[in-house]
XYZ file of C-alpha atoms in Angstrom:
354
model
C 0.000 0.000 0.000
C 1.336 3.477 -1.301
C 1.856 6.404 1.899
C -0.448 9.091 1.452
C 1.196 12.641 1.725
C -1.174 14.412 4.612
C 2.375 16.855 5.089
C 2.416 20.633 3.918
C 1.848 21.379 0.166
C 4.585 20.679 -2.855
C 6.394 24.232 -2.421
C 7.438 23.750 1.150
C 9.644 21.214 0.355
C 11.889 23.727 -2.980
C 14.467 24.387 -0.860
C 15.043 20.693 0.297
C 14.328 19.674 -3.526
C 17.184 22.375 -4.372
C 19.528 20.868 -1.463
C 19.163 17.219 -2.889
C 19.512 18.194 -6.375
C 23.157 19.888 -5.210
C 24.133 16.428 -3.339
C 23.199 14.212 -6.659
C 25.462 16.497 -8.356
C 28.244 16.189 -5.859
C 27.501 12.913 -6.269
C 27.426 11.580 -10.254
C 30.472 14.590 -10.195
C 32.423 11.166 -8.000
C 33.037 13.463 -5.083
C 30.794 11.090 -3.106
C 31.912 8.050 -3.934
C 33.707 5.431 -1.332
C 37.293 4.193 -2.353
C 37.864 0.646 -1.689
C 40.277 -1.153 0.602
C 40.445 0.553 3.863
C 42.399 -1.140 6.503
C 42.735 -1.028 9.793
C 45.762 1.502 11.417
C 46.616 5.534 12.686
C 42.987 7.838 11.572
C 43.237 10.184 8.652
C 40.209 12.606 7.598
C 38.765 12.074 3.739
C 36.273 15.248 3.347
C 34.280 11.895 1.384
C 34.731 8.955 3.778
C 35.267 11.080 7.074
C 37.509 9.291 9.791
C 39.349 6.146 8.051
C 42.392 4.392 8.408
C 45.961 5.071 6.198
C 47.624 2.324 5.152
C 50.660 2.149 7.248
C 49.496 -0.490 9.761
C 50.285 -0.231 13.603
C 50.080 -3.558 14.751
C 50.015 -5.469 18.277
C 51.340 -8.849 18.366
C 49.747 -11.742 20.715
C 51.358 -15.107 20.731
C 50.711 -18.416 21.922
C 53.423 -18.510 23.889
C 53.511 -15.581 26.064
C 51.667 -15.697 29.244
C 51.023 -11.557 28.746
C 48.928 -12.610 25.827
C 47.707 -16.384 25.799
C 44.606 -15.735 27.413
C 43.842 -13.253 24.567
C 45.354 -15.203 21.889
C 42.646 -18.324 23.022
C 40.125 -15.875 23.351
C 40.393 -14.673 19.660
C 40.457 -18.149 18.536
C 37.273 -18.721 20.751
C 35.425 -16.480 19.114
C 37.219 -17.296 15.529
C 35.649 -20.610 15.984
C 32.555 -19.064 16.857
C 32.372 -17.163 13.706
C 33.349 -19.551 11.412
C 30.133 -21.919 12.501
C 27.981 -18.671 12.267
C 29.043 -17.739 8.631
C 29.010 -21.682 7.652
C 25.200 -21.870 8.838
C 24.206 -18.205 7.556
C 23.113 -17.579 10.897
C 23.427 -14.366 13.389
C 24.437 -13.983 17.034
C 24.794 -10.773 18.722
C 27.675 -10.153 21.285
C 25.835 -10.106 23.560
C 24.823 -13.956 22.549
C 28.933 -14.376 21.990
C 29.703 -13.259 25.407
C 26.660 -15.400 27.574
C 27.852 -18.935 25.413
C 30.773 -18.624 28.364
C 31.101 -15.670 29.959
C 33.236 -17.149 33.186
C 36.013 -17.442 30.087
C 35.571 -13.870 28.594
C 35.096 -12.216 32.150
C 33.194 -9.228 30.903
C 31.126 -7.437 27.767
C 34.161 -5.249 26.760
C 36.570 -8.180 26.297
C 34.267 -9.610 23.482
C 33.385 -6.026 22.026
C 37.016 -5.607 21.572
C 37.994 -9.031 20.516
C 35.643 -8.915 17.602
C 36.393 -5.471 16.535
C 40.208 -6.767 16.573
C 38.426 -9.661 14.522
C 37.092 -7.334 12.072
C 39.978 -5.067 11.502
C 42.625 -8.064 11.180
C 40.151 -9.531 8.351
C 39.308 -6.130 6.407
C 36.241 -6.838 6.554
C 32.575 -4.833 8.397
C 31.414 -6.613 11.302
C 28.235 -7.811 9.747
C 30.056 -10.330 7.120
C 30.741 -12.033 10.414
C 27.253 -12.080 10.937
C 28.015 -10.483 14.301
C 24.791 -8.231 15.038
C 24.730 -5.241 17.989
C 21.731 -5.007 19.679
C 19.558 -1.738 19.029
C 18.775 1.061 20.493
C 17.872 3.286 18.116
C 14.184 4.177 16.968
C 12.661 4.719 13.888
C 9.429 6.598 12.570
C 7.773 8.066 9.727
C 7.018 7.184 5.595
C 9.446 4.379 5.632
C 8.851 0.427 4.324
C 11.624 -2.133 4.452
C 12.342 -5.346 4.796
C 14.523 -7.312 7.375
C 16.935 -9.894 6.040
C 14.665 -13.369 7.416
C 11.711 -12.162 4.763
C 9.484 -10.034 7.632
C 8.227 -6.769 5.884
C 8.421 -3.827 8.320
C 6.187 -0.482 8.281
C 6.636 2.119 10.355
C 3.840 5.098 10.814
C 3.760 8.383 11.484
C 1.733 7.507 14.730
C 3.409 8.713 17.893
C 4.216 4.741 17.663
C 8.123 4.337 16.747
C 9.983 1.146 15.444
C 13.192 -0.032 17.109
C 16.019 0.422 14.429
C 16.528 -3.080 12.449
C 19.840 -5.203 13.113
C 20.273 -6.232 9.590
C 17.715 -5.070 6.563
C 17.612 -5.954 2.715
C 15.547 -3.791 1.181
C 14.686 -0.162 2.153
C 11.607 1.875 0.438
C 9.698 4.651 0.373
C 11.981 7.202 1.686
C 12.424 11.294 0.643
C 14.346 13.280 3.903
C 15.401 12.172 7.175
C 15.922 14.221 10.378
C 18.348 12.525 13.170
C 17.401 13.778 16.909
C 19.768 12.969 19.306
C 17.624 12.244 22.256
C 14.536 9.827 23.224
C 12.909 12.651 24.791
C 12.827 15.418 21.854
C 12.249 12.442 19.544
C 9.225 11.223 21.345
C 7.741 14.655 21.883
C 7.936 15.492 18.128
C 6.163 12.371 17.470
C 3.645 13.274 19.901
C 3.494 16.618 18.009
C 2.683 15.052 14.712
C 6.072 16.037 13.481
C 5.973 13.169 10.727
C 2.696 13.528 9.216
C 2.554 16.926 9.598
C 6.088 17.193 7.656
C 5.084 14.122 5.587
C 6.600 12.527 3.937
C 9.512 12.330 6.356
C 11.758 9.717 8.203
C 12.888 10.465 11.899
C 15.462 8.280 13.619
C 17.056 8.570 16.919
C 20.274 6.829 18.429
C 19.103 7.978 22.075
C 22.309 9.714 22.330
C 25.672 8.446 20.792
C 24.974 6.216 18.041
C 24.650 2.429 18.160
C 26.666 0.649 15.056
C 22.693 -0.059 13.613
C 21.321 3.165 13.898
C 24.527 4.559 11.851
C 23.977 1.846 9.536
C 20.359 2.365 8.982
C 21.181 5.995 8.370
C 24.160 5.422 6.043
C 21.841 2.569 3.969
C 18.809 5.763 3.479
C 21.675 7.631 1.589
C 22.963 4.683 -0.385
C 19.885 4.201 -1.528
C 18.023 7.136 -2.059
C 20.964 10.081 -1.327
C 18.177 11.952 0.294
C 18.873 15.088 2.593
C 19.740 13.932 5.956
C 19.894 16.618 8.495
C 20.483 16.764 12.493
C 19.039 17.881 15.780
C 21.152 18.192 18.673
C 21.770 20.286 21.535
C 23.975 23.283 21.160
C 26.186 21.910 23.137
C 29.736 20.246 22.409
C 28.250 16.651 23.554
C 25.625 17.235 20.922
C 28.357 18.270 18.310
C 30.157 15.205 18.980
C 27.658 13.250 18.350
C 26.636 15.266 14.875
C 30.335 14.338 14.017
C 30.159 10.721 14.190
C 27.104 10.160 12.134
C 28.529 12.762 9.429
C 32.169 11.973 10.015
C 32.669 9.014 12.245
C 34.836 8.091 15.380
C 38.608 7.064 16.031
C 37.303 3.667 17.450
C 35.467 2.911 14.445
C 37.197 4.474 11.793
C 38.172 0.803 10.149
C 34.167 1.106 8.670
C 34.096 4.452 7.949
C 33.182 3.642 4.460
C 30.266 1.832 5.424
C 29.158 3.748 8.468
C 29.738 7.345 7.638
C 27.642 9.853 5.907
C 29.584 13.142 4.996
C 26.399 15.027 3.505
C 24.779 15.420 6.858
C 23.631 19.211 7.638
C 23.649 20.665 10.647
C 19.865 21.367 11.097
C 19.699 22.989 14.543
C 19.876 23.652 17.622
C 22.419 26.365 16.343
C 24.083 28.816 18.732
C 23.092 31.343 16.445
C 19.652 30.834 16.832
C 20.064 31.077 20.632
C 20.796 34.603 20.012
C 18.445 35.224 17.471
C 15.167 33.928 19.201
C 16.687 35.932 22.341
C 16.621 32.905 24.497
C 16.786 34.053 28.081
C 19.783 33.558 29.994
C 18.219 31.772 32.826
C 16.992 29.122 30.318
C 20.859 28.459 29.144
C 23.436 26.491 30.802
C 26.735 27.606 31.911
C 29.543 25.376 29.981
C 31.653 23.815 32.249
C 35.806 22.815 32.102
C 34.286 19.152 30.316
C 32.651 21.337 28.201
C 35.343 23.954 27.217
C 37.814 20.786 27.107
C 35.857 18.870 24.559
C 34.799 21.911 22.672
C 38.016 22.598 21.950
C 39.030 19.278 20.665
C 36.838 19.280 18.086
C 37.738 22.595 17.066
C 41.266 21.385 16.472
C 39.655 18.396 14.344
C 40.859 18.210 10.805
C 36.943 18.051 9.408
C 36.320 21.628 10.752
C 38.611 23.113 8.691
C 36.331 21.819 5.653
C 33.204 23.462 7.472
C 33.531 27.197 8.477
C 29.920 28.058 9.534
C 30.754 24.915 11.958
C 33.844 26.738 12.887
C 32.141 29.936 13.868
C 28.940 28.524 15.512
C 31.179 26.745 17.679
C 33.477 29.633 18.371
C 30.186 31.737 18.735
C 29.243 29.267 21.896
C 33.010 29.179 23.216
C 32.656 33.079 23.224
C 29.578 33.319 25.419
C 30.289 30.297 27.941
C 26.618 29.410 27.490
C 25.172 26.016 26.369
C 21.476 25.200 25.181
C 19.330 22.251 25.218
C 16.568 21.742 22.499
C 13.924 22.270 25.459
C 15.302 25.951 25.836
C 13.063 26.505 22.926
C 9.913 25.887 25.058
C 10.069 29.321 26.287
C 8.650 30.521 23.452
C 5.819 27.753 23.292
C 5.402 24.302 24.480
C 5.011 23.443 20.671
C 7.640 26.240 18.996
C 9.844 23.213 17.878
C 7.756 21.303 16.140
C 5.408 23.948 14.897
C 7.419 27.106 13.906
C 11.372 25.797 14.328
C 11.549 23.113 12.465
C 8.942 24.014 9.864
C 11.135 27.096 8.986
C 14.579 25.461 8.950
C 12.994 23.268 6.113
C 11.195 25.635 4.152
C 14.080 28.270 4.138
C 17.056 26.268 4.369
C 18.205 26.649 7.716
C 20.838 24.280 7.955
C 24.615 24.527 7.347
């Protein structure tokens, strides 16, 4: 069954049409295509890719026979073994699944988590061909269709009802823009707003915070397939930033699957610094940064991906300036409902983002 728009008429959406047309022309120019063979070693920035690994390899020995590293070394061929039966039945297991088959012998979650990212890196290869799923987190809403790799076909609504983000998915449809919101609690409240049919038709999708490996999958499989406009909601605040950075540009820890995890044509779609200012936000509803704050604003100020972004660069120096940070609710000053009925509309309509 086809989605019916019920969203704002055809001319809202020119400046989004506009945007999209500019990233399919990045895009059949090659500036957004993925090079091949990225391997595991020291980060390096690829305005393209985002954070990805040179070819020089750093590497860590573990042998069999050192007692510093034969627990590891059994460990990895533990879970080598596990693998191999997984990919010879074409069956999945989480780590979580990995780590309960024994977990007096692995101790704890982290030594698994590590293990098979080791696992990963050492074979060049994404953690999924080794049909090693994460458990979500994430949550997804709006005019969206797909289905998951056993055959079920999935629908999600624009209800205030949201679907947890899929661990594995073959086919994706029915998709035009998508709008990341960092937290639970903005996500569910613009669902409660009618945000998605209002807006229709429209994707939402949420990592409740930093981003699980699906949720940055899910999000990085929407541009494959459709290189629609994908823009973020955060706070103004450098925790939000950070997060904005690893769905655009990705993270040292994962910067082996950059090319499958990253998506460099992510916007910056609010809560801007700027716009603190310009709604004249009252002080009392902002929040004074604190040495965290300063400390991990300034680190990704000194990123090599802000160079490539200078209305970034000077919305973040704009914050560092006045001290002050903002949470999306600081926008409920001006109405319990300003976000989702006058913010957000606007951004879209006039191309608010950067």
């Amino acid at each position: 069954m086809a989605f019916v728009p019920t969203g704002p008429e055809a001319s809202f959406f020119d400046a989004l049409d506009r945007h999209r047309a500019s990233l399919l022309a990045v895009v059949k120019q090659g500036a957004g295509e993925v090079p091949t063979g990225v391997t595991r070693v020291v980060s390096r920035f690829e305005d393209s890719v985002g954070l990805q690994m040179i070819p020089q390899c750093i590497t860590r020995k573990i042998k069999s026979d050192s007692p510093k590293s034969v627990k590891k070394f059994a460990l990895i061929l533990k879970i080598l073994s596990m693998i191999y039966k997984l990919v010879q039945s074409n069956t999945y297991a989480t780590k979580r699944d990995i780590y309960y088959t024994d977990s007096q012998l692995f101790g704890n979650q982290a030594a698994v988590d590590n293990i098979i990212d080791d696992i990963s890196c050492m074979l060049k290869v994404p953690r999924r061909s080794l049909h090693v799923l994460s458990t979500s987190k994430g949550l997804v809403a709006g005019n969206l269709r797909y289905m998951e790799e056993d055959g079920t076909r999935v629908q999600c609504t624009c209800s205030a009802t949201a679907t947890a983000v899929p661990s594995n998915i073959q086919g994706i449809r029915n998709a035009k823009f998508l709008l990341i919101v960092e937290k639970d609690a903005t996500f569910q409240r613009l669902l409660d707003d009618n945000f998605c049919s209002r807006m229709s038709p429209c994707i939402m999708v949420t990592g409740k915070g930093i981003p699980d490996l699906n949720t940055r999958l899910l999000v990085k499989k929407l541009w494959d397939t459709f290189h629609l406009p994908v823009f973020t909601l955060v706070d103004a605040d450098p925790h939000g930033m950070e997060i904005m950075c690893i769905y655009k540009y990705g993270s040292l820890s994962m910067s082996f699957e950059a090319h499958s995890l990253t998506v460099p044509a992510i916007r910056w779609l609010g809560l801007l610094p700027s716009d603190i200012k310009r709604l004249n936000i009252p002080k009392d509803s902002l929040i004074p940064l604190t040495k965290h704050d300063h400390m991990k604003l300034d680190s990704i100020l000194r990123r090599p991906y802000i160079s490539c972004q200078p209305f970034w660069r000077k919305e973040m120096e704009m914050m560092a300036d006045s001290k002050m940070k903002a949470e999306i609710q600081a926008l409920t000053f001006l109405s319990s409902d300003y976000l989702s009925r006058v913010y957000l509309p606007n951004k879209l309509r006039f191309g608010g983002w950067i």
